[in-house]
Short mmCIF file of C-alpha atoms in Angstrom, two decimals:
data_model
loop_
_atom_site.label_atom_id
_atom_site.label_comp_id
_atom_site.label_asym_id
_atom_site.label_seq_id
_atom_site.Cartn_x
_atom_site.Cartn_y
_atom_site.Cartn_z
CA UNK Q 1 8.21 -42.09 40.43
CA UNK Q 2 5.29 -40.15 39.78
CA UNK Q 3 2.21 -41.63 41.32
CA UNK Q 4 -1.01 -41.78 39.42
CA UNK Q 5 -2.55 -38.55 41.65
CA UNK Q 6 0.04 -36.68 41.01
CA UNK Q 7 0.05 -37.83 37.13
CA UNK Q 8 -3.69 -36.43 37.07
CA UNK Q 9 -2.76 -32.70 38.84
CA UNK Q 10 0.33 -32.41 36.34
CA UNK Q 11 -2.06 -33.44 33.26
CA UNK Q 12 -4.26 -30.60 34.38
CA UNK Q 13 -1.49 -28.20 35.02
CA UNK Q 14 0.04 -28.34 31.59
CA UNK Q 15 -3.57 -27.85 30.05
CA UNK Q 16 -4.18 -24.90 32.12
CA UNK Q 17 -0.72 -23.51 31.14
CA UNK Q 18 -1.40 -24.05 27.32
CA UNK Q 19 -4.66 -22.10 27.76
CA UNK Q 20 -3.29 -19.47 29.31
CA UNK Q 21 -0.57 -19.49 26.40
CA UNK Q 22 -3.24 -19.02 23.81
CA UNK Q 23 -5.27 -16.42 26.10
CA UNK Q 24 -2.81 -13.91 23.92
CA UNK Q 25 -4.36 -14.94 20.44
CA UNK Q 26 -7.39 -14.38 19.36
CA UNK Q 27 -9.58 -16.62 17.74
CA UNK Q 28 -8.48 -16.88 13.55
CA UNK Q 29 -11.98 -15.23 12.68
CA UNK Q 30 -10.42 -11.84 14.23
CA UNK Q 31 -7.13 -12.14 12.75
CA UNK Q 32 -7.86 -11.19 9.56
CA UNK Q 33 -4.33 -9.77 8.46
CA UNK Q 34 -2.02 -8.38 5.09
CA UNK Q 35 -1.68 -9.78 2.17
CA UNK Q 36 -4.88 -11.54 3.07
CA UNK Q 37 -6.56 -9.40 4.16
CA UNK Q 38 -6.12 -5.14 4.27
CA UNK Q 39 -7.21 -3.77 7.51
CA UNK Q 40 -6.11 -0.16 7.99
CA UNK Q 41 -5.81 1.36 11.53
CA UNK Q 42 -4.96 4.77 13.00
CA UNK Q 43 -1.54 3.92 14.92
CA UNK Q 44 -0.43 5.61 18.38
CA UNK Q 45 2.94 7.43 17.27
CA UNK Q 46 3.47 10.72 15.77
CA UNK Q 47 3.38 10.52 11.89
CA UNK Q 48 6.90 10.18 10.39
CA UNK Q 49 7.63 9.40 6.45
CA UNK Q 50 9.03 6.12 7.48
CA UNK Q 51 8.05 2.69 7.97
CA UNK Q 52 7.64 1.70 11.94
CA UNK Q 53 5.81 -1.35 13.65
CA UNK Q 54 4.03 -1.03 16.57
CA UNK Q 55 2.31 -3.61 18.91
CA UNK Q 56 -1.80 -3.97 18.85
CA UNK Q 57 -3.75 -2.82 21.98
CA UNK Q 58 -6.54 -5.56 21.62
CA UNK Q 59 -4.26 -9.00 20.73
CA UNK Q 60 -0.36 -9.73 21.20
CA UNK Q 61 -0.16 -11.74 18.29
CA UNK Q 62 -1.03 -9.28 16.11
CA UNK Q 63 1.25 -5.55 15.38
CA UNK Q 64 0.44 -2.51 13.07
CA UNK Q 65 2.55 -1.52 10.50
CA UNK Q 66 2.81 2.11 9.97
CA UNK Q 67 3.56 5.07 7.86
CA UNK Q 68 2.31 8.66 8.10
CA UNK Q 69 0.31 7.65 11.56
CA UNK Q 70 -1.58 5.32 9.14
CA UNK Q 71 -1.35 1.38 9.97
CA UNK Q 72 -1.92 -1.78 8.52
CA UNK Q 73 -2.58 -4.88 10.55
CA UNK Q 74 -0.41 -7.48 10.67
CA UNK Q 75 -0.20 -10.74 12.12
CA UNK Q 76 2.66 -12.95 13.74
CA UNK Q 77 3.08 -16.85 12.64
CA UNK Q 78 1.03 -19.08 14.61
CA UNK Q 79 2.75 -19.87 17.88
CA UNK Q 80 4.34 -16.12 17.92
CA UNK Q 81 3.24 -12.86 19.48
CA UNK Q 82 4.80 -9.45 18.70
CA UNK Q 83 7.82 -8.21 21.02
CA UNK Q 84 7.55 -4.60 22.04
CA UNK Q 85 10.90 -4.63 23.26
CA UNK Q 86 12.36 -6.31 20.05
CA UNK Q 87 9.50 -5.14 17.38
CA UNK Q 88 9.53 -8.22 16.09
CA UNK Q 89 7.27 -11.51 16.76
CA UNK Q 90 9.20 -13.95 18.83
CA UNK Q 91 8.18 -16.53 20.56
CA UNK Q 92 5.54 -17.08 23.25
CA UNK Q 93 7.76 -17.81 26.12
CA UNK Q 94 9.97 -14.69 25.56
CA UNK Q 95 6.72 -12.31 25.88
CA UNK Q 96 5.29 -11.22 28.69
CA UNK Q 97 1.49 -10.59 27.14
CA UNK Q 98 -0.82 -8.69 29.81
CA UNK Q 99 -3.87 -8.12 26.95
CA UNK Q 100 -6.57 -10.39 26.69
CA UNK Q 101 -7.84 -10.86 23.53
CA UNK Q 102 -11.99 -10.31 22.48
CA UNK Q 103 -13.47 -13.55 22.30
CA UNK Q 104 -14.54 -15.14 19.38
CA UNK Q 105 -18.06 -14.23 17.94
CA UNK Q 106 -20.89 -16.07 19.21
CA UNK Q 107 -22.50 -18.10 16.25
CA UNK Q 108 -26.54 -18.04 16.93
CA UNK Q 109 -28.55 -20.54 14.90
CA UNK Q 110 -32.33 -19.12 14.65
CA UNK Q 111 -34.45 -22.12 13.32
CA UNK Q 112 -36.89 -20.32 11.49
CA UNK Q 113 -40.81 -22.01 11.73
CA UNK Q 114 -41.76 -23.39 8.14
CA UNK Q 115 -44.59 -21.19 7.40
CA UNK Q 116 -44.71 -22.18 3.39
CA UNK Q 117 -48.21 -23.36 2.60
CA UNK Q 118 -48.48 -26.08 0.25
CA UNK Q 119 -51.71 -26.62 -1.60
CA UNK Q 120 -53.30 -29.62 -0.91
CA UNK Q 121 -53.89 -32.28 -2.87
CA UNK Q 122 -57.65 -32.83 -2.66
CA UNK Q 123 -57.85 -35.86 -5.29
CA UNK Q 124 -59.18 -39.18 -4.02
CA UNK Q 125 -60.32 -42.54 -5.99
CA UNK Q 126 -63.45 -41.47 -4.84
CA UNK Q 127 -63.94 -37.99 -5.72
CA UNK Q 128 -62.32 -35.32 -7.45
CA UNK Q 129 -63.55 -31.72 -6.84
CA UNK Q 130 -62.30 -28.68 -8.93
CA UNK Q 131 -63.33 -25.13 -8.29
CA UNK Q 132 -63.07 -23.44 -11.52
CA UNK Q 133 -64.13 -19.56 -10.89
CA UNK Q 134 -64.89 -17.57 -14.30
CA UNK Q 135 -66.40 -13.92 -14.45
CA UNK Q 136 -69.13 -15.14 -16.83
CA UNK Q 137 -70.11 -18.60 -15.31
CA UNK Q 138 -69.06 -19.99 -12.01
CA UNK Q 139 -69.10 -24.13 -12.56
CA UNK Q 140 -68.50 -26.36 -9.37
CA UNK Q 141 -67.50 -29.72 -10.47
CA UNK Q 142 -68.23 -32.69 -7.95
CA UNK Q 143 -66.90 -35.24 -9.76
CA UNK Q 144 -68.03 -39.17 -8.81
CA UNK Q 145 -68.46 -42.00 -10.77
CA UNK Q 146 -72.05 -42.46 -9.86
CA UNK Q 147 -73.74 -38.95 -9.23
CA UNK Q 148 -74.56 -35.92 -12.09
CA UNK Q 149 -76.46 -33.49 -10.65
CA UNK Q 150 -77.68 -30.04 -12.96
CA UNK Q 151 -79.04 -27.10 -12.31
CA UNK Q 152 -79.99 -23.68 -13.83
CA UNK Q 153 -78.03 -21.19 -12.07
CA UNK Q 154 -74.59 -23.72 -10.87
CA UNK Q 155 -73.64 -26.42 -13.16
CA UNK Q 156 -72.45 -29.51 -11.24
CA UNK Q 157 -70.67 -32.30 -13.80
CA UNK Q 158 -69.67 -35.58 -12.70
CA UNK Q 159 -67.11 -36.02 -15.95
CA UNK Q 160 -63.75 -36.21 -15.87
CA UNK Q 161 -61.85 -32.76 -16.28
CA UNK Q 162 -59.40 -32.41 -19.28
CA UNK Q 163 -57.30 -29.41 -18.77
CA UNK Q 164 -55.71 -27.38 -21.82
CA UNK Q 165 -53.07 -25.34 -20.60
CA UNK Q 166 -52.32 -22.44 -23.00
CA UNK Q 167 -48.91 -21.42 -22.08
CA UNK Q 168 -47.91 -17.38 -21.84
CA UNK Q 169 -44.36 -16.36 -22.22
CA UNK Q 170 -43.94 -13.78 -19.69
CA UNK Q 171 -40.20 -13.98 -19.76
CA UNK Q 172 -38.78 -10.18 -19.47
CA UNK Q 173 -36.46 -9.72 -22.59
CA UNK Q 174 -33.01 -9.49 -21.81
CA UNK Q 175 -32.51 -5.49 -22.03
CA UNK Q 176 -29.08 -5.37 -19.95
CA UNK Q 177 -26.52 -2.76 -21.04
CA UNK Q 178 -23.12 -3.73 -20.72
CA UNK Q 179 -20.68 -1.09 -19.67
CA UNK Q 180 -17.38 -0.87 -21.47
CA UNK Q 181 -14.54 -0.10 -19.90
CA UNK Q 182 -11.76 2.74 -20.50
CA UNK Q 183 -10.48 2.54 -24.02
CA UNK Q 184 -6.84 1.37 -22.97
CA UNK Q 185 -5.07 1.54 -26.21
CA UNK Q 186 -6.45 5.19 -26.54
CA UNK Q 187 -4.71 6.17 -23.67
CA UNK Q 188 -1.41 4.83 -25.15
CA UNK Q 189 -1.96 6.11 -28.17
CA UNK Q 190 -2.41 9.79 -26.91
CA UNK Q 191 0.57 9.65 -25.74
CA UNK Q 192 3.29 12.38 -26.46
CA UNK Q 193 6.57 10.42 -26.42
CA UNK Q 194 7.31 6.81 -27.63
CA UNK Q 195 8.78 5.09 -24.89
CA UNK Q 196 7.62 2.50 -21.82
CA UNK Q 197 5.32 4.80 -19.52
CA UNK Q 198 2.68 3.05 -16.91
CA UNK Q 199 -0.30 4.97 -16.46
CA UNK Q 200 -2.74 5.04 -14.28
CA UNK Q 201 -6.02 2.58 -14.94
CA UNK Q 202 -9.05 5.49 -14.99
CA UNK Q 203 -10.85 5.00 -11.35
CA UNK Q 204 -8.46 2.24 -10.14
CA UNK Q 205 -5.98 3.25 -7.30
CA UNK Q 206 -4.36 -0.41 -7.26
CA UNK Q 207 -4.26 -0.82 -11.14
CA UNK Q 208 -1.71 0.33 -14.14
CA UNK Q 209 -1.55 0.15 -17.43
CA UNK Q 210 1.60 -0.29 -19.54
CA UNK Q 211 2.11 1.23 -22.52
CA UNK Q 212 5.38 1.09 -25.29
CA UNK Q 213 5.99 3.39 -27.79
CA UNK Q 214 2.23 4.51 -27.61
CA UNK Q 215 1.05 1.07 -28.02
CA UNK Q 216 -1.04 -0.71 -25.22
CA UNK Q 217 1.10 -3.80 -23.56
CA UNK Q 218 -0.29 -5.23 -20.43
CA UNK Q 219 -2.86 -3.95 -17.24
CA UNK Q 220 -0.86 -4.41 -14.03
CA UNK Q 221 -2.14 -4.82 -10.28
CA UNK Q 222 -0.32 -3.65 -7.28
CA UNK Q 223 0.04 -6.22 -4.18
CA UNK Q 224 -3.25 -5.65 -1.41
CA UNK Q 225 -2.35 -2.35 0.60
CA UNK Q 226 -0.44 -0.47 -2.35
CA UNK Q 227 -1.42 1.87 -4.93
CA UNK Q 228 0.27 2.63 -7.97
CA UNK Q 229 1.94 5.99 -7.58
CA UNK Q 230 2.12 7.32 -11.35
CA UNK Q 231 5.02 9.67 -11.15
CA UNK Q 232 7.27 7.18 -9.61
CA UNK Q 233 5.99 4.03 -11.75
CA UNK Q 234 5.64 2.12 -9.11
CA UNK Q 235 3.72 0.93 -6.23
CA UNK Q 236 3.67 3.07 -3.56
CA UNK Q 237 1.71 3.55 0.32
CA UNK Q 238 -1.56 4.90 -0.22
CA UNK Q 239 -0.51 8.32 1.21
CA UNK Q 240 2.91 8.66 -1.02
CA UNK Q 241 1.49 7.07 -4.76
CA UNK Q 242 -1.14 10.38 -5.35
CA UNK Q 243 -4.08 8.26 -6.61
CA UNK Q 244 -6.56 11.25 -7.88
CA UNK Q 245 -9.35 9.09 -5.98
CA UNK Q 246 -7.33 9.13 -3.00
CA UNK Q 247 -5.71 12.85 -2.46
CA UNK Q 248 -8.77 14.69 -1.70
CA UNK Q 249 -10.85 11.93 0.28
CA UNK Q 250 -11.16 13.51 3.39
CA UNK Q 251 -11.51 16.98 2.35
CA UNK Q 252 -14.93 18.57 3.95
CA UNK Q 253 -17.35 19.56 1.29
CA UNK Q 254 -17.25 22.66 0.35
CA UNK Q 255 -13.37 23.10 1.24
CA UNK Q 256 -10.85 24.08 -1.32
CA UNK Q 257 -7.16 23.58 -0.34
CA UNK Q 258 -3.93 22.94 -2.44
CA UNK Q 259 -1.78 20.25 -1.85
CA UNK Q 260 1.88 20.13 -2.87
CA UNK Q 261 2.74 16.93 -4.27
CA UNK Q 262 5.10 15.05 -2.78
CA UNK Q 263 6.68 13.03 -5.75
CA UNK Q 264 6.87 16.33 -8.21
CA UNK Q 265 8.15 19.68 -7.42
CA UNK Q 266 6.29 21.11 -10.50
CA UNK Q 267 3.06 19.28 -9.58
CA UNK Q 268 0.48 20.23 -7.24
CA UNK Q 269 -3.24 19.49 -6.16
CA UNK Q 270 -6.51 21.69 -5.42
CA UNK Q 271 -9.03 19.66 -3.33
CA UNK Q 272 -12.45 21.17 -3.96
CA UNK Q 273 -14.65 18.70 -1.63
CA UNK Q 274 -13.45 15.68 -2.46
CA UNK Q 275 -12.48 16.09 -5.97
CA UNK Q 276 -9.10 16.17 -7.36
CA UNK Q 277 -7.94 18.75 -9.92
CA UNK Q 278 -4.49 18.04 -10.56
CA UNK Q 279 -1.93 21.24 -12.17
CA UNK Q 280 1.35 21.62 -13.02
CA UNK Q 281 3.69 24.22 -12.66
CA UNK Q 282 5.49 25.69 -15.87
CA UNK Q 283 8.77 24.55 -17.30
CA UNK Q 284 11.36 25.94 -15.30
CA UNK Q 285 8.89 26.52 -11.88
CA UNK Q 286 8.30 24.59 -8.72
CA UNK Q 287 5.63 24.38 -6.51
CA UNK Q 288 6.29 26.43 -3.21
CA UNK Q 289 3.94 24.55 -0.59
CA UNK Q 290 4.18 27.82 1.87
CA UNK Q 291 3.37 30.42 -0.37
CA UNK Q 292 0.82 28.30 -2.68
CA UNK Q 293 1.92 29.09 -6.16
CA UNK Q 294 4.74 28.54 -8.11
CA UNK Q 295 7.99 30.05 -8.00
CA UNK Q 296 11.50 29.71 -10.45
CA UNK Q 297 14.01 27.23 -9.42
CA UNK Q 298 17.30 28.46 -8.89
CA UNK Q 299 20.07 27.64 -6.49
CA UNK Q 300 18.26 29.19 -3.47
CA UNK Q 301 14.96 27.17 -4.42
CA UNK Q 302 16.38 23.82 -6.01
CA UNK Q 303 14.45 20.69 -6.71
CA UNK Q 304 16.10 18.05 -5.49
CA UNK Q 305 16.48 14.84 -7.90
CA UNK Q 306 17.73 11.02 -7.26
CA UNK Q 307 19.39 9.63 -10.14
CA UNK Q 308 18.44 5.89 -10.14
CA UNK Q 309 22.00 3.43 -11.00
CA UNK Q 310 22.50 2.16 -14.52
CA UNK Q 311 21.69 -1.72 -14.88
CA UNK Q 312 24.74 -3.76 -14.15
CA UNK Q 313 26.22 -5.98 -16.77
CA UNK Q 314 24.49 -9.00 -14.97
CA UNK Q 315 21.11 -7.34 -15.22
CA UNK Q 316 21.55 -6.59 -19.24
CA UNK Q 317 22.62 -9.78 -19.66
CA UNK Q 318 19.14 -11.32 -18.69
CA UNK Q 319 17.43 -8.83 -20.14
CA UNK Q 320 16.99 -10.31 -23.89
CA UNK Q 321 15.68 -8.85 -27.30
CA UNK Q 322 12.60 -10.80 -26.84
CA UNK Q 323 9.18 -9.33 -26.64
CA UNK Q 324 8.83 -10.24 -23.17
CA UNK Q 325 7.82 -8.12 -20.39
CA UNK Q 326 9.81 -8.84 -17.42
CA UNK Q 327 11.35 -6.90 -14.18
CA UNK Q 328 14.64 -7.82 -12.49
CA UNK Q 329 15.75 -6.69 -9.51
CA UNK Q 330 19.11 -4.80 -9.03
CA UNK Q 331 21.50 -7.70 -7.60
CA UNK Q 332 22.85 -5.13 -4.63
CA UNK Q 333 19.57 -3.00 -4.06
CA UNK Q 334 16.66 -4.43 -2.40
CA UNK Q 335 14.29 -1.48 -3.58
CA UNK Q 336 15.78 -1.15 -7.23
CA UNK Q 337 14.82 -2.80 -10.54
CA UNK Q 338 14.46 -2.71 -14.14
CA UNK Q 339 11.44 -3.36 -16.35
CA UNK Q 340 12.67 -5.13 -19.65
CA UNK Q 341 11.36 -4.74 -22.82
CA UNK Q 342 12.79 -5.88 -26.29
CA UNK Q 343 15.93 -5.74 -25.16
CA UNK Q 344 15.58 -2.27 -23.49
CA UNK Q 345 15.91 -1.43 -19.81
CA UNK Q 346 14.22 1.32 -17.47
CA UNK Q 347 15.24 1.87 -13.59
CA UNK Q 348 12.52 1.81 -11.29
CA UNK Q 349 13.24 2.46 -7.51
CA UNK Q 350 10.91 1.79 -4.62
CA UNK Q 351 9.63 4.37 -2.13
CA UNK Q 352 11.23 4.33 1.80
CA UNK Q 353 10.07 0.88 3.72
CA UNK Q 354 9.16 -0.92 0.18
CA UNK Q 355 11.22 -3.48 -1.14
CA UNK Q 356 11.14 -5.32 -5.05
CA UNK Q 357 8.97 -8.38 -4.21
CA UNK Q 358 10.59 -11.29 -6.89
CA UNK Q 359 7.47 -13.34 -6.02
CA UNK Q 360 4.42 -10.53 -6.91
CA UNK Q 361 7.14 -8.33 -9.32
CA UNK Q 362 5.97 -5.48 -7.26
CA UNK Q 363 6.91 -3.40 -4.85
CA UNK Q 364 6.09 -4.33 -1.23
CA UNK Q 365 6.33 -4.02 2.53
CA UNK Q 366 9.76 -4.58 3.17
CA UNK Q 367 8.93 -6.93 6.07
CA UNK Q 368 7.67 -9.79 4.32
CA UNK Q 369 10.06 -9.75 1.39
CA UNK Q 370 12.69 -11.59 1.41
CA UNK Q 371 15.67 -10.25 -0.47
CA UNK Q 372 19.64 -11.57 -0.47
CA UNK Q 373 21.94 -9.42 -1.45
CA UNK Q 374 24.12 -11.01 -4.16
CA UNK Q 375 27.80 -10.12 -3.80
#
């Protein structure tokens, strides 16, 4: 039987052990995370073209998610922290967590003194005195019911005041200027081939506009963390998708470099500053990257091409002649699907680490989607 003492020092003991349980998470202000939110963070390993988690130096519930030594923060489930040995979050007891977490933000409430003056209300059932100040005549009324007093230079009145109030409009006219956006069915329209194309929304790395057969259909957002890459169709890690906002960000002013692309072997990039110009090489060329113009492509200099599968009968079958806009996701290939449109089908394939998300209809960070593979 456990006496009452020991009762009390066992109470204490499991409190002390759940604190120093949570001493590994940091308060929810600081764990601001993807999809909610995008923090991006340099990560510790050498830059490699593939998708890699690894743990955060300043909380154990929380791990980076890289790609190209760029990382986005992630967070475990509440009650988890993130395995090192594993790269995965597991659960508390099976993680040995030496970091102590900042703590949470001290909130300071500064009462600020009330310093607004109010005019005071000088009006009595005895007296009422107005100052009235005019550059011709300056008239102090002392107004009682019993005293009228008059003199040359100040006029004193005893009678009541009546006030006209002549009201001036000094309301600013409403001169705002509203800024239209891009033209989007111009940018269909220009168009040189009739067919479903996405295009990039002017100034919007995230954003894509679909076009068929020239004609505008629908503007398009990738999930929080992705851009739209526009030679792929899809959405793509901020250093793969070639936003021309993006490329050229951290290029020092007055720098000029080129920049191969890494989507298009006839496509390449000249960073002047931080401004894009994007060029293309002619038909029949490709970019060469270590000489820095282009060169013909032949056996010894090949570009190399992935054909994407043909739909599967299951995949035309859903895919109706309705005008409906709708993308379905290859039954055996996570990162594969099809936009459908009036009956007509186009493959789509996700980069490396990106997975069709069925929920946002996007591409996304193969972690958090959740994809069965239909037999």
């Amino acid at each position: 039987m456990v006496t009452g003492h020991w009762r009390a020092k066992l109470q204490r003991l499991i409190v002390v052990v759940g604190l120093l349980l949570k001493v590994a998470q940091s308060c929810p202000e600081l764990r601001q995370c993807f999809p909610e939110a995008v923090v991006t963070v340099p990560c510790q390993n050498d830059p490699t073209l593939e998708w890699t988690s690894e743990p955060s130096d300043i909380d154990c519930s929380i791990y980076v998610s890289c790609f190209n030594a760029i990382g986005i923060k992630m967070c475990c489930p509440d009650g988890m922290l993130f395995n090192p040995d594993t790269l995965k979050c597991d659960d508390e007891s099976n993680v040995d967590c030496q970091i102590e977490p900042p703590p949470c933000p001290q909130t300071t409430t500064t009462t600020m003194p009330d310093t607004t003056t109010a005019l005071a209300d000088t009006t009595t059932n005895d007296a009422d005195t107005t100052m009235v100040t005019n550059p011709a005549e300056t008239t102090t009324d002392l107004s009682t019911d019993e005293t009228s007093t008059t003199t040359d230079e100040t006029d004193t009145t005893t009678q009541p005041i009546t006030t006209t109030e002549e009201i001036t409009s000094t309301a600013a006219i409403d001169t705002t200027t509203v800024q239209q956006g891009p033209d989007l069915a111009a940018l269909c329209a220009a168009l040189s081939m009739d067919s479903l194309v996405e295009l990039a929304y002017p100034g919007e790395c995230s954003s894509y506009i679909v076009c068929l057969d020239r004609q505008y259909i629908a503007t398009e957002v990738c999930p929080a963390g992705l851009h739209h890459n526009p030679i792929l169709s899809v959405c793509d890690s901020p250093d793969q998708a070639e936003c021309l906002d993006y490329i050229c960000q951290n290029n020092p002013e007055g720098s000029q470099i080129n920049i191969a692309s890494i989507n298009s072997c006839q496509r390449y990039y000249i960073c002047i500053g931080n401004m894009t110009v994007e060029r293309f090489c002619a038909p029949g060329t490709i970019y060469d990257a270590e000489n820095g113009w282009c060169i013909v492509e032949d056996m010894d200099n090949p570009c190399v091409r992935e054909r994407l599968p043909a739909p599967p009968q299951g995949v035309i079958l859903q895919c109706t002649g309705e005008n409906e806009l709708i993308k379905i996701r290859h039954p055996t290939m996570c990162d594969v699907y099809y936009r459908c449109l009036n009956g007509r089908l186009w493959a789509r394939q996700c980069p490396a680490g990106l997975y069709f998300d069925t929920d946002r209809a996007q591409c996304n960070l193969a972690e958090i989607v959740s994809c069965e593979v239909q037999q």
